[in-house]
Short mmCIF file of C-alpha atoms in Angstrom, two decimals:
data_model
loop_
_atom_site.label_atom_id
_atom_site.label_comp_id
_atom_site.label_asym_id
_atom_site.label_seq_id
_atom_site.Cartn_x
_atom_site.Cartn_y
_atom_site.Cartn_z
CA MET A 28 25.24 -36.11 -99.82
CA LEU A 29 26.98 -35.84 -97.21
CA HIS A 30 24.48 -38.32 -95.06
CA THR A 31 24.39 -40.74 -98.20
CA MET A 32 28.15 -40.31 -98.30
CA LEU A 33 28.84 -41.77 -94.23
CA VAL A 34 25.97 -44.15 -95.12
CA VAL A 35 28.36 -45.92 -97.98
CA LEU A 36 32.24 -45.17 -96.48
CA TYR A 37 30.78 -46.73 -92.40
CA PHE A 38 29.32 -50.26 -94.31
CA ALA A 39 31.66 -50.93 -97.03
CA VAL A 40 34.06 -50.70 -94.46
CA LEU A 41 32.56 -53.43 -92.78
CA LEU A 42 31.47 -55.54 -94.86
CA ALA A 43 35.09 -55.49 -95.75
CA LEU A 44 35.60 -55.91 -91.87
CA SER A 45 32.73 -59.28 -92.04
CA ALA A 46 34.67 -60.59 -95.46
CA TYR A 47 37.41 -61.54 -93.58
CA GLY A 48 35.12 -62.38 -91.16
CA LEU A 49 33.78 -64.61 -93.60
CA HIS A 50 36.81 -65.94 -94.44
CA ARG A 51 38.23 -66.97 -91.23
CA LEU A 52 34.58 -69.13 -90.19
CA HIS A 53 35.77 -70.40 -94.92
CA LEU A 54 39.09 -71.51 -92.91
CA VAL A 55 37.46 -73.91 -90.03
CA VAL A 56 34.87 -75.58 -92.99
CA LEU A 57 38.51 -76.88 -94.75
CA CYS A 58 39.83 -78.04 -91.74
CA LEU A 59 36.05 -80.14 -90.79
CA ARG A 60 36.35 -81.14 -94.65
CA HIS A 61 40.22 -82.30 -94.74
CA ARG A 62 40.54 -83.60 -91.41
CA ARG A 63 41.81 -86.95 -93.30
CA ALA A 64 44.08 -85.16 -95.39
CA ILE A 65 45.20 -82.68 -92.02
CA GLU A 66 45.61 -86.10 -90.18
CA ARG A 67 47.33 -87.87 -93.92
CA ALA A 68 50.94 -85.94 -92.39
CA LYS A 69 51.74 -87.41 -89.28
CA GLN A 70 52.30 -90.96 -91.79
CA MET A 71 55.61 -90.12 -92.71
CA PRO A 72 56.99 -93.09 -94.79
CA HIS A 73 60.10 -94.50 -92.92
CA VAL A 74 63.57 -94.33 -93.47
CA ALA A 75 66.35 -96.29 -93.16
CA GLU A 76 69.07 -95.07 -90.60
CA GLU A 77 71.28 -95.66 -93.85
CA ASP A 78 69.57 -94.04 -95.91
CA LEU A 79 69.21 -91.00 -94.18
CA PRO A 80 69.34 -87.26 -96.13
CA ARG A 81 72.98 -85.17 -94.03
CA VAL A 82 70.39 -81.82 -92.84
CA THR A 83 72.06 -78.88 -91.73
CA ILE A 84 70.22 -76.79 -88.97
CA GLN A 85 70.61 -72.89 -89.43
CA LEU A 86 70.70 -70.53 -86.40
CA PRO A 87 70.48 -67.24 -86.95
CA LEU A 88 71.42 -64.42 -84.36
CA PHE A 89 71.24 -60.97 -84.01
CA ASN A 90 72.82 -60.13 -80.36
CA GLU A 91 71.28 -62.31 -79.08
CA SER A 92 73.34 -63.18 -75.58
CA THR A 93 69.55 -64.35 -73.09
CA VAL A 94 68.73 -66.63 -75.20
CA ALA A 95 72.28 -68.21 -78.06
CA ALA A 96 73.30 -70.77 -74.66
CA ARG A 97 69.81 -72.24 -74.67
CA LEU A 98 69.01 -72.15 -78.88
CA LEU A 99 72.64 -74.04 -79.69
CA GLU A 100 72.74 -76.46 -76.36
CA ALA A 101 69.84 -77.80 -76.93
CA THR A 102 69.93 -77.79 -81.35
CA ALA A 103 73.58 -80.30 -80.06
CA ARG A 104 71.18 -82.31 -78.40
CA MET A 105 69.94 -83.42 -81.72
CA ASP A 106 68.87 -87.34 -81.34
CA TYR A 107 70.12 -87.50 -85.24
CA PRO A 108 73.46 -89.46 -86.62
CA ALA A 109 76.70 -86.90 -85.86
CA ASP A 110 78.31 -88.18 -88.84
CA LYS A 111 74.73 -86.25 -90.71
CA LEU A 112 74.27 -83.39 -88.52
CA GLU A 113 75.70 -80.13 -89.34
CA ILE A 114 74.57 -77.08 -87.12
CA GLN A 115 75.76 -73.51 -88.54
CA VAL A 116 75.20 -70.44 -85.99
CA LEU A 117 74.99 -67.58 -88.45
CA ASP A 118 75.60 -65.06 -86.21
CA ASP A 119 76.00 -61.46 -87.49
CA SER A 120 75.46 -59.65 -83.82
CA THR A 121 77.57 -56.63 -82.33
CA ASP A 122 77.85 -56.83 -78.84
CA GLU A 123 79.00 -60.01 -75.92
CA THR A 124 76.46 -62.01 -78.38
CA GLN A 125 79.95 -63.21 -80.49
CA ALA A 126 82.10 -63.93 -78.01
CA LEU A 127 80.31 -66.08 -75.70
CA VAL A 128 78.81 -67.83 -78.41
CA ARG A 129 81.81 -68.19 -80.78
CA ALA A 130 83.29 -70.52 -77.44
CA HIS A 131 79.90 -72.42 -76.78
CA VAL A 132 80.59 -73.09 -80.51
CA ASP A 133 84.38 -74.14 -80.18
CA ARG A 134 82.92 -76.19 -76.35
CA LEU A 135 80.03 -78.19 -79.49
CA ARG A 136 83.26 -79.24 -81.44
CA GLU A 137 84.63 -80.66 -78.96
CA ARG A 138 82.18 -82.74 -77.62
CA GLY A 139 82.18 -84.22 -82.01
CA VAL A 140 79.36 -81.62 -82.80
CA ASP A 141 79.89 -80.50 -86.03
CA ALA A 142 79.25 -77.10 -85.78
CA VAL A 143 80.42 -74.20 -87.11
CA TYR A 144 79.87 -70.77 -86.94
CA LEU A 145 80.25 -67.66 -89.33
CA HIS A 146 79.96 -64.03 -88.62
CA ARG A 147 79.14 -61.23 -90.80
CA THR A 148 80.57 -57.54 -90.91
CA ASN A 149 77.65 -56.84 -92.40
CA ARG A 150 73.74 -56.84 -91.67
CA VAL A 151 73.57 -56.99 -96.11
CA GLY A 152 69.79 -58.66 -96.40
CA TYR A 153 69.25 -58.91 -92.57
CA LYS A 154 67.98 -62.32 -91.68
CA ALA A 155 67.76 -63.35 -96.05
CA GLY A 156 70.88 -62.51 -96.05
CA ALA A 157 72.98 -64.34 -93.35
CA LEU A 158 70.53 -67.49 -94.58
CA ASP A 159 71.75 -66.69 -97.64
CA GLU A 160 75.45 -66.88 -97.28
CA GLY A 161 75.36 -70.00 -94.74
CA LEU A 162 73.14 -71.86 -97.72
CA LYS A 163 76.87 -71.08 -99.53
CA VAL A 164 78.62 -73.18 -97.38
CA ALA A 165 75.93 -76.10 -96.62
CA LYS A 166 76.80 -79.66 -96.00
CA GLY A 167 72.84 -80.60 -95.65
CA ASP A 168 70.39 -81.42 -98.57
CA LEU A 169 67.65 -80.29 -96.26
CA VAL A 170 68.25 -76.94 -94.03
CA ALA A 171 66.25 -77.28 -91.03
CA ILE A 172 66.25 -73.10 -89.34
CA PHE A 173 65.42 -71.78 -85.94
CA ASP A 174 65.40 -68.11 -84.16
CA ALA A 175 66.92 -68.23 -81.57
CA ASP A 176 64.41 -67.91 -78.94
CA PHE A 177 63.36 -71.33 -80.41
CA ILE A 178 64.24 -74.82 -78.52
CA PRO A 179 64.60 -77.50 -80.62
CA GLN A 180 63.64 -80.98 -79.66
CA PRO A 181 65.33 -83.74 -79.82
CA SER A 182 62.93 -85.83 -81.39
CA PHE A 183 63.33 -82.70 -84.89
CA VAL A 184 64.39 -83.65 -87.51
CA ARG A 185 63.90 -87.65 -86.95
CA SER A 186 60.02 -86.99 -86.86
CA ILE A 187 59.90 -85.02 -90.44
CA VAL A 188 62.68 -86.36 -92.36
CA GLY A 189 61.11 -88.79 -93.50
CA HIS A 190 58.99 -86.38 -95.79
CA PHE A 191 61.71 -85.70 -97.92
CA ALA A 192 61.17 -89.69 -99.39
CA ASP A 193 58.85 -87.73 -101.78
CA PRO A 194 60.90 -85.41 -104.39
CA LYS A 195 58.06 -83.67 -104.81
CA ILE A 196 58.28 -82.05 -101.19
CA GLY A 197 61.01 -79.11 -100.63
CA MET A 198 59.58 -77.58 -97.14
CA VAL A 199 58.04 -78.97 -93.57
CA GLN A 200 56.18 -76.60 -90.49
CA THR A 201 55.56 -77.67 -87.11
CA ARG A 202 54.17 -76.35 -85.28
CA TRP A 203 55.05 -73.70 -82.47
CA GLY A 204 54.31 -74.01 -78.99
CA HIS A 205 54.61 -70.89 -76.76
CA LEU A 206 57.11 -71.47 -73.67
CA ASN A 207 55.33 -68.78 -71.83
CA ARG A 208 51.89 -68.88 -72.27
CA GLU A 209 50.88 -68.57 -68.87
CA HIS A 210 52.91 -65.28 -68.26
CA SER A 211 50.27 -62.65 -68.47
CA VAL A 212 47.33 -61.69 -69.86
CA LEU A 213 49.28 -61.18 -72.93
CA THR A 214 51.76 -63.86 -74.02
CA LYS A 215 47.90 -65.69 -73.29
CA VAL A 216 45.49 -63.57 -76.60
CA GLN A 217 49.16 -63.96 -78.39
CA ALA A 218 49.34 -67.64 -77.40
CA LEU A 219 45.90 -67.68 -79.44
CA MET A 220 46.79 -65.53 -82.02
CA LEU A 221 49.28 -68.07 -83.09
CA ASP A 222 47.01 -71.23 -82.53
CA GLY A 223 44.44 -69.85 -84.55
CA HIS A 224 47.04 -69.99 -87.22
CA HIS A 225 48.67 -72.89 -87.24
CA LEU A 226 45.86 -74.90 -86.37
CA VAL A 227 43.51 -73.52 -88.36
CA GLU A 228 44.80 -71.39 -91.27
CA ASN A 229 47.56 -73.97 -91.93
CA ARG A 230 46.38 -77.00 -91.74
CA ALA A 231 43.08 -75.76 -93.33
CA ARG A 232 45.42 -74.68 -96.14
CA TYR A 233 47.46 -78.00 -96.44
CA GLY A 234 44.77 -80.13 -95.90
CA ALA A 235 42.73 -78.28 -99.30
CA GLY A 236 46.00 -78.54 -101.11
CA LEU A 237 46.16 -74.55 -101.23
CA LEU A 238 49.36 -72.77 -100.41
CA PHE A 239 50.93 -71.62 -97.27
CA ASN A 240 54.04 -70.13 -96.13
CA PHE A 241 56.99 -71.80 -94.05
CA SER A 242 57.24 -69.54 -90.31
CA GLY A 243 60.93 -68.25 -91.30
CA THR A 244 61.82 -71.54 -87.83
CA GLY A 245 60.51 -74.55 -87.18
CA GLY A 246 60.59 -76.36 -90.32
CA MET A 247 62.74 -77.86 -92.55
CA TRP A 248 63.94 -76.93 -96.80
CA ARG A 249 65.43 -78.58 -99.20
CA LYS A 250 68.07 -77.30 -100.70
CA ASN A 251 66.58 -77.81 -104.08
CA ALA A 252 64.06 -76.25 -103.79
CA ILE A 253 65.48 -72.75 -102.37
CA HIS A 254 67.41 -72.25 -104.83
CA GLU A 255 65.09 -73.33 -108.30
CA ALA A 256 62.88 -70.88 -106.68
CA GLY A 257 65.49 -68.09 -106.58
CA GLY A 258 67.12 -68.55 -103.49
CA TRP A 259 66.02 -66.30 -100.28
CA GLN A 260 66.11 -62.60 -101.59
CA HIS A 261 65.83 -59.51 -98.84
CA ASP A 262 63.25 -57.16 -100.47
CA THR A 263 60.67 -57.83 -98.51
CA LEU A 264 60.92 -57.99 -94.38
CA THR A 265 58.94 -61.24 -94.39
CA GLU A 266 61.20 -63.60 -97.02
CA ASP A 267 60.17 -66.79 -95.75
CA LEU A 268 56.81 -65.68 -97.11
CA ASP A 269 58.23 -64.42 -100.48
CA LEU A 270 60.45 -67.83 -100.84
CA SER A 271 56.93 -70.04 -100.18
CA TYR A 272 55.04 -68.93 -103.34
CA ARG A 273 57.84 -68.78 -105.15
CA ALA A 274 58.63 -72.53 -104.26
CA GLN A 275 55.22 -73.48 -105.00
CA LEU A 276 54.93 -71.14 -108.08
CA ALA A 277 57.92 -73.82 -109.06
CA GLY A 278 56.26 -76.59 -108.44
CA TRP A 279 57.29 -77.69 -105.12
CA LYS A 280 54.83 -78.77 -102.47
CA PHE A 281 55.29 -78.16 -98.59
CA VAL A 282 53.26 -80.21 -95.66
CA TYR A 283 52.15 -79.21 -92.04
CA ARG A 284 52.14 -81.10 -89.37
CA GLU A 285 50.79 -79.46 -86.63
CA ASP A 286 52.13 -82.82 -83.64
CA VAL A 287 55.71 -82.58 -84.04
CA VAL A 288 55.55 -78.69 -81.46
CA SER A 289 58.43 -76.13 -81.32
CA PRO A 290 59.07 -74.06 -78.42
CA SER A 291 59.08 -70.85 -77.68
CA GLU A 292 59.39 -67.34 -76.16
CA LEU A 293 56.42 -65.25 -76.91
CA PRO A 294 57.45 -61.62 -76.64
CA GLU A 295 55.88 -60.79 -73.09
CA ASP A 296 56.12 -56.47 -73.69
CA VAL A 297 53.71 -54.60 -75.44
CA SER A 298 56.18 -52.98 -76.99
CA ALA A 299 57.96 -56.05 -78.67
CA LEU A 300 54.73 -57.09 -79.27
CA ARG A 301 54.03 -53.50 -81.70
CA ALA A 302 57.31 -54.67 -83.03
CA GLN A 303 57.16 -58.44 -84.19
CA GLN A 304 53.64 -57.49 -86.01
CA TYR A 305 54.61 -54.02 -87.39
CA ARG A 306 56.83 -56.03 -89.45
CA TRP A 307 55.13 -59.14 -90.20
CA ALA A 308 52.48 -56.43 -91.05
CA LYS A 309 54.74 -54.34 -92.99
CA GLY A 310 56.46 -57.05 -94.72
CA THR A 311 52.85 -59.60 -95.55
CA VAL A 312 52.32 -56.75 -97.99
CA GLN A 313 55.62 -56.03 -99.13
CA THR A 314 55.00 -59.80 -100.46
CA ALA A 315 51.93 -58.51 -101.41
CA ARG A 316 53.45 -56.34 -103.20
CA LYS A 317 55.64 -58.28 -105.61
CA LEU A 318 53.85 -61.68 -105.86
CA LEU A 319 50.39 -60.99 -106.06
CA LYS A 320 49.88 -60.47 -109.32
CA ARG A 321 52.14 -63.33 -110.19
CA VAL A 322 49.80 -65.55 -108.62
CA LEU A 323 46.82 -64.39 -109.18
CA SER A 324 47.38 -65.11 -112.99
CA SER A 325 49.16 -68.17 -112.31
CA ASN A 326 48.96 -71.54 -113.35
CA ILE A 327 46.87 -72.31 -110.31
CA SER A 328 43.58 -73.63 -108.77
CA LEU A 329 40.69 -70.55 -108.26
CA ALA A 330 40.81 -71.40 -105.24
CA GLN A 331 44.67 -71.91 -104.45
CA ARG A 332 44.20 -68.11 -106.04
CA ILE A 333 41.26 -67.02 -103.88
CA GLU A 334 42.77 -67.78 -100.70
CA ALA A 335 46.35 -66.55 -101.92
CA LEU A 336 44.36 -63.05 -102.10
CA PHE A 337 43.06 -63.17 -98.25
CA HIS A 338 46.70 -65.39 -98.02
CA LEU A 339 48.39 -61.75 -98.61
CA THR A 340 45.79 -59.17 -97.70
CA PRO A 341 45.18 -59.89 -93.99
CA HIS A 342 46.69 -56.72 -92.42
CA PHE A 343 44.52 -54.94 -94.58
CA ALA A 344 41.85 -54.76 -91.99
CA TYR A 345 43.63 -52.81 -89.61
CA PRO A 346 43.95 -49.01 -91.73
CA LEU A 347 39.75 -50.23 -92.19
CA MET A 348 39.55 -51.18 -88.09
CA VAL A 349 40.95 -47.37 -87.48
CA THR A 350 38.79 -45.99 -90.26
CA LEU A 351 35.47 -47.96 -88.80
CA SER A 352 36.73 -46.45 -85.29
CA VAL A 353 36.24 -42.82 -86.61
CA LEU A 354 33.56 -43.22 -89.06
CA LEU A 355 31.85 -44.42 -85.65
CA LEU A 356 30.61 -42.19 -83.65
CA PRO A 357 29.72 -39.31 -87.27
CA ALA A 358 27.15 -42.72 -87.88
CA LEU A 359 25.67 -43.26 -84.09
CA VAL A 360 24.84 -39.13 -84.18
CA LEU A 361 23.50 -38.63 -87.31
CA LEU A 362 21.67 -41.82 -88.52
CA PRO A 363 18.63 -42.80 -86.12
CA ALA A 364 18.36 -45.64 -84.84
CA THR A 365 16.68 -48.41 -86.53
CA ASP A 366 13.56 -50.45 -84.83
CA THR A 367 14.58 -53.91 -83.61
CA LEU A 368 13.43 -55.96 -87.35
CA THR A 369 15.72 -53.82 -88.79
CA MET A 370 18.99 -54.51 -86.95
CA LEU A 371 18.10 -58.62 -86.44
CA ILE A 372 17.83 -58.30 -90.15
CA VAL A 373 21.46 -56.32 -91.22
CA ASP A 374 23.23 -55.79 -87.42
CA LEU A 375 23.05 -59.42 -86.27
CA PRO A 376 24.20 -60.60 -89.24
CA LEU A 377 27.36 -58.60 -89.61
CA CYS A 378 27.84 -58.88 -84.89
CA VAL A 379 27.77 -62.91 -86.33
CA ALA A 380 29.60 -62.40 -90.21
CA THR A 381 33.14 -60.16 -87.38
CA THR A 382 32.38 -61.97 -83.59
CA GLY A 383 31.11 -64.68 -84.51
CA SER A 384 33.56 -65.93 -87.28
CA LEU A 385 36.20 -64.84 -84.65
CA ALA A 386 34.51 -67.03 -81.66
CA ALA A 387 34.73 -70.55 -83.76
CA PHE A 388 37.36 -69.76 -85.66
CA TYR A 389 40.09 -69.52 -82.55
CA MET A 390 37.10 -72.22 -80.57
CA PHE A 391 38.01 -74.75 -83.36
CA ALA A 392 42.39 -74.32 -82.90
CA GLU A 393 42.09 -74.42 -79.07
CA ALA A 394 40.36 -78.04 -79.28
CA ALA A 395 42.39 -78.91 -81.26
CA GLN A 396 45.42 -78.87 -78.90
CA GLY A 397 42.46 -80.83 -76.42
CA ARG A 398 41.66 -77.48 -74.46
CA SER A 399 38.18 -76.22 -72.58
CA ARG A 400 36.26 -73.51 -75.79
CA ALA A 401 35.49 -72.12 -72.89
CA ASN A 402 39.09 -70.05 -72.66
CA VAL A 403 38.09 -68.76 -75.92
CA LEU A 404 35.18 -66.86 -74.07
CA THR A 405 36.69 -65.51 -71.55
CA ARG A 406 39.81 -64.26 -73.41
CA LEU A 407 37.55 -63.45 -76.74
CA PRO A 408 37.37 -59.29 -75.85
CA MET A 409 40.60 -59.11 -75.01
CA LEU A 410 41.76 -60.86 -77.67
CA ILE A 411 39.84 -57.62 -80.48
CA ALA A 412 40.52 -55.37 -78.07
CA LEU A 413 44.57 -55.80 -78.76
CA GLY A 414 43.69 -56.18 -82.40
CA THR A 415 42.00 -52.97 -81.93
CA GLY A 416 44.72 -51.26 -80.55
CA LEU A 417 47.31 -52.47 -82.47
CA ALA A 418 45.44 -50.99 -85.15
CA PRO A 419 47.39 -47.29 -86.24
CA HIS A 420 50.65 -49.34 -85.42
CA LEU A 421 49.99 -51.85 -87.69
CA SER A 422 48.55 -50.06 -90.08
CA LYS A 423 50.75 -47.73 -90.31
CA ALA A 424 52.77 -50.53 -91.43
CA VAL A 425 50.33 -51.25 -94.12
CA PHE A 426 50.88 -47.79 -95.60
CA GLU A 427 54.49 -48.28 -95.73
CA GLY A 428 54.66 -51.83 -97.03
CA LEU A 429 52.67 -50.42 -100.08
CA ARG A 430 54.97 -47.59 -100.29
CA HIS A 431 59.01 -48.93 -99.62
CA MET A 432 60.23 -52.03 -99.82
CA ALA A 433 62.53 -54.51 -97.75
CA GLY A 434 63.59 -52.08 -95.17
CA GLU A 435 65.87 -52.87 -91.22
CA PHE A 436 64.63 -55.66 -90.30
CA VAL A 437 63.93 -55.42 -86.31
CA ARG A 438 64.04 -57.90 -84.63
CA THR A 439 61.75 -59.13 -81.78
CA PRO A 440 63.63 -58.24 -78.15
CA LYS A 441 64.47 -61.74 -75.85
CA HIS A 442 64.57 -62.32 -71.85
CA GLY A 443 65.70 -65.61 -72.07
CA VAL A 444 68.13 -65.53 -68.85
CA ASN A 445 68.56 -61.88 -68.34
CA LYS A 446 65.09 -60.63 -67.88
CA GLY A 447 65.33 -56.31 -69.90
CA ARG A 448 68.92 -56.58 -71.57
CA TYR A 449 67.03 -55.74 -74.65
CA ARG A 450 63.98 -53.41 -75.67
CA ALA A 451 62.02 -52.42 -78.32
CA ARG A 452 62.04 -48.50 -78.90
CA ALA A 453 58.49 -47.31 -79.66
CA ASP A 454 57.40 -44.21 -79.85
CA LEU A 455 54.55 -41.65 -77.59
CA PRO A 456 50.99 -43.67 -77.60
CA LEU A 457 49.13 -40.39 -78.72
CA LEU A 458 47.52 -41.12 -82.17
CA GLU A 459 45.87 -44.66 -80.14
CA THR A 460 45.31 -42.42 -77.28
CA GLY A 461 43.31 -39.62 -79.01
CA LEU A 462 41.13 -42.19 -81.19
CA CYS A 463 40.64 -43.82 -77.66
CA LEU A 464 38.43 -40.06 -76.49
CA LEU A 465 37.15 -40.88 -79.41
CA SER A 466 36.16 -44.73 -79.16
CA PHE A 467 35.07 -43.61 -75.98
CA GLY A 468 31.94 -40.89 -77.28
CA SER A 469 31.20 -43.48 -79.30
CA THR A 470 29.97 -45.63 -76.85
CA VAL A 471 28.23 -42.86 -75.03
CA ALA A 472 26.88 -42.03 -78.22
CA SER A 473 25.32 -45.44 -78.95
CA ILE A 474 24.11 -45.89 -75.31
CA GLN A 475 22.13 -41.85 -75.97
CA THR A 476 20.99 -42.46 -78.83
CA GLY A 477 19.62 -45.98 -79.16
CA HIS A 478 22.00 -47.71 -80.70
CA TYR A 479 22.49 -50.29 -79.18
CA PHE A 480 24.76 -53.05 -80.94
CA ALA A 481 27.00 -50.47 -81.55
CA THR A 482 27.79 -50.07 -77.73
CA PRO A 483 29.62 -53.13 -77.10
CA PHE A 484 32.26 -52.65 -80.03
CA ALA A 485 32.45 -48.75 -79.17
CA ALA A 486 33.74 -49.60 -75.21
CA LEU A 487 36.05 -52.61 -76.81
CA PHE A 488 37.46 -50.04 -79.15
CA THR A 489 37.96 -47.85 -76.35
CA ILE A 490 39.20 -50.88 -73.95
CA GLY A 491 41.88 -51.58 -76.93
CA TYR A 492 42.74 -48.36 -77.68
CA GLY A 493 43.87 -47.58 -73.64
CA TYR A 494 45.09 -50.97 -73.05
CA VAL A 495 47.98 -50.52 -75.38
CA ALA A 496 48.14 -46.43 -75.16
CA MET A 497 48.40 -47.37 -71.47
CA LEU A 498 51.53 -49.86 -71.79
CA VAL A 499 53.14 -49.21 -73.98
CA ALA A 500 53.10 -45.90 -71.92
CA HIS A 501 54.08 -47.41 -68.55
CA GLU A 502 56.51 -49.38 -70.54
CA GLN A 503 57.94 -46.10 -72.05
CA SER A 504 58.33 -44.73 -68.77
CA THR A 505 60.07 -47.25 -66.56
CA ARG A 506 63.00 -47.78 -68.49
CA ARG A 507 63.41 -43.52 -68.78
CA ARG A 508 63.64 -44.31 -64.96
CA GLU A 509 65.77 -46.88 -64.93
CA ALA A 510 67.96 -45.57 -67.81
CA ALA A 511 68.23 -42.40 -65.46
CA PRO A 512 70.51 -43.30 -62.87
CA MET A 513 73.18 -44.79 -65.24
CA LEU A 514 72.71 -41.44 -67.18
CA LEU A 515 73.43 -39.50 -63.66
CA ALA A 516 76.04 -41.36 -63.82
CA ALA A 517 77.67 -40.84 -66.55
CA SER A 518 77.67 -37.85 -66.40
CA SER A 519 78.90 -37.15 -63.17
CA GLU A 520 82.39 -38.83 -64.26
CA ARG A 521 82.68 -35.82 -66.58
CA PRO A 522 85.13 -32.87 -66.61
CA SER A 523 83.78 -30.11 -64.38
CA GLU A 524 84.09 -27.25 -67.82
CA PRO A 525 82.44 -29.05 -70.25
CA THR A 526 84.58 -28.81 -73.94
CA ALA A 527 82.48 -27.35 -77.25
CA ALA A 528 83.41 -30.94 -78.39
CA GLU A 529 81.43 -32.39 -76.70
CA GLN A 530 77.80 -33.23 -76.76
CA PRO A 531 74.01 -32.93 -75.38
CA VAL A 532 72.04 -36.01 -73.86
CA GLY A 533 70.68 -37.21 -76.91
CA LYS A 534 66.88 -39.25 -77.29
CA LEU A 535 67.05 -42.58 -74.42
CA ALA A 536 67.30 -45.89 -76.62
CA ALA A 537 64.58 -48.01 -74.87
#
């Protein structure tokens, strides 16, 4: 009985993961089928200079002293009539960013730029709350949004504003670029992941007339579309995804422009990456809880509903991956090794559905931007390993999203001009270490029992869990060593006889 349950559970998990893999392959096919519709997006209607609409660019900030000046200066160089462009700095900062940004806004105003500084004394609603407050006083009929780690290009507004000549268009999203793509293996893999999202997922969904989302930055909204969709709401951590679905269900159309690129900075530390991915995973699950039932019962096509199901539930692959890692060792020990023919019939198709679809997905993304497909083959093992290593942390995010709505919006630390000024907190990677050891046992068992198809997967699991565990442990250890002299200096300034009111040093903040 136990043997049967193990077999059923193991193959159920594998088939579920294969379904998400085949969906990636389906998106590649959609890109090929609808390439003409995707290309037509570049044929934007011309708008005469005197008919250009008023535009507000919102810059939501929270403790961003390392990149804020770069962002403001880039936005101020926007090639658009000064009397029709407003820059709104929405600053929730509690550190030196306040003074720095306020002074920079004053200098921009002296140069004739219509720049407004809005500071909140609380972070109600976090980013969504700040955007909502700014929207109430925004002068523009159109509203563009850039996060602090982006560098808006001077041509950004003119490149997409013509789409809004169509009164049905509610949002235009541009592609993200990557300033530090070549910094490390970690940033190279992240860039590949995001290119897959923008150059396959967004293009496929747009070209096929399916629902897709504003990415939170590097896009422009029609203000009326935001209002008619119910405004910015902060009961999820992915306010961009939430608003996108509500707006499209209300009848607004979206446009994706792959040829307009908004450069940004990728997290260079795995702790920062985990914090970012945790927020995205938890928020997406929250949005699925909030809207999926409404989407599936709405008056949209069957294809749109099926794609929305995959779009809102991709992070469930992470707990499935962790489950597979745990089941792999007992499955290898208890199940007999199959003959070659059975492996070709069963194991090979499952392998193609998972790894093969990943290769096709990211090869297509690389080819779409003129890069060599061979890059994917060299980076694919590391991409799989990183995704595996992040799986335990993101599984926790999935369960958090299932249990709780909203939560703290933990922003991703940026390096900018002062690397190390902001850091992400991370717990010790105990679970990743345990799974690394378990996967190593699976690797050995796969060889000893003749399950050779499982060997590369078990090895990648081992490398992935071990890589992330090692990076997190190293980063936290380094930060504690760097903080030790400062703690020692602070303690030496205390009175030699501490008073009863003094408190012991608490846990170090990363």
